[in-house]
Amino acid sequence: MKATVHVTLKNGVLDPQGKAIGHTLSSLGFDGVDDVRQGKFIELNLAETDPAKAREQIDAMCRKLLANTVIENYSIEIAD
Amino acid sequence: MKATVHVTLKNGVLDPQGKAIGHTLSSLGFDGVDDVRQGKFIELNLAETDPAKAREQIDAMCRKLLANTVIENYSIEIAD
């Protein structure tokens, strides 16, 4: 079972990577771009076949490893 | 207009971050996880209001800055 986890910085947390991308885009001549935020996403392949259990398992992974819940939010998508 | 760009390593390109996540998950006791890949995603807010033009503009951004097309694929989603 495939799953995708998106990890984003919480609103209000400074995102220097996003800022750098925004500045570089505007210096390359791309105007009208603002509020650039960069996050990461992780694709996993799980042996678990029950979607509810898979989600629970991934939620535990996020809290333990994949996301820093002090400054980051995460969302989980289970595919098929 | 909001847009999201997903940048992933092409198949066959070694993903050391993904491998590290996979190993750490299994050492934390999460079994049955394989094929972990990590990518990044970028959220942009564009002044452009025409979806087709916005997509074209972002495609140019990806080729010039956001993705390394030698080793990475990208996909663009335009939200409303």
CSV table of C-alpha atoms in Angstrom, one decimal, chain A residues 15-30 33-39, chain B residues 5 7 40-45 58 61-62 64-67:
chain,number,residue,atom,x,y,z
A,15,ASP,CA,10.9,29.5,6.1
A,16,PRO,CA,14.4,30.6,4.9
A,17,GLN,CA,14.4,28.1,2.0
A,18,GLY,CA,11.1,29.4,0.7
A,19,LYS,CA,12.3,33.0,1.1
A,20,ALA,CA,15.5,32.2,-0.9
A,21,ILE,CA,13.5,30.6,-3.7
A,22,GLY,CA,11.2,33.7,-3.8
A,23,HIS,CA,14.1,36.1,-4.0
A,24,THR,CA,15.9,34.0,-6.7
A,25,LEU,CA,12.7,33.7,-8.8
A,26,SER,CA,12.3,37.5,-8.7
A,27,SER,CA,15.9,38.0,-9.6
A,28,LEU,CA,15.5,35.6,-12.5
A,29,GLY,CA,12.7,37.9,-13.8
A,30,PHE,CA,9.6,36.0,-12.5
A,33,VAL,CA,5.4,35.5,-7.1
A,34,ASP,CA,5.0,35.8,-3.4
A,35,ASP,CA,4.6,33.7,-0.3
A,36,VAL,CA,6.8,30.8,-1.4
A,37,ARG,CA,7.0,28.0,1.1
A,38,GLN,CA,9.0,24.8,0.8
A,39,GLY,CA,8.1,21.6,2.4
B,5,VAL,CA,5.2,22.0,-7.4
B,7,VAL,CA,10.0,17.7,-7.2
B,40,LYS,CA,10.3,18.3,-1.9
B,41,PHE,CA,7.3,20.4,-2.7
B,42,ILE,CA,7.0,24.1,-3.1
B,43,GLU,CA,3.9,26.2,-2.6
B,44,LEU,CA,3.7,29.4,-4.6
B,45,ASN,CA,1.3,32.3,-4.7
B,58,ILE,CA,5.8,27.7,-13.3
B,61,MET,CA,10.5,28.3,-13.1
B,62,CYS,CA,11.0,24.5,-12.7
B,64,LYS,CA,15.4,27.2,-14.6
B,65,LEU,CA,15.5,26.9,-10.8
B,66,LEU,CA,13.2,24.6,-8.9
B,67,ALA,CA,14.2,21.2,-10.3
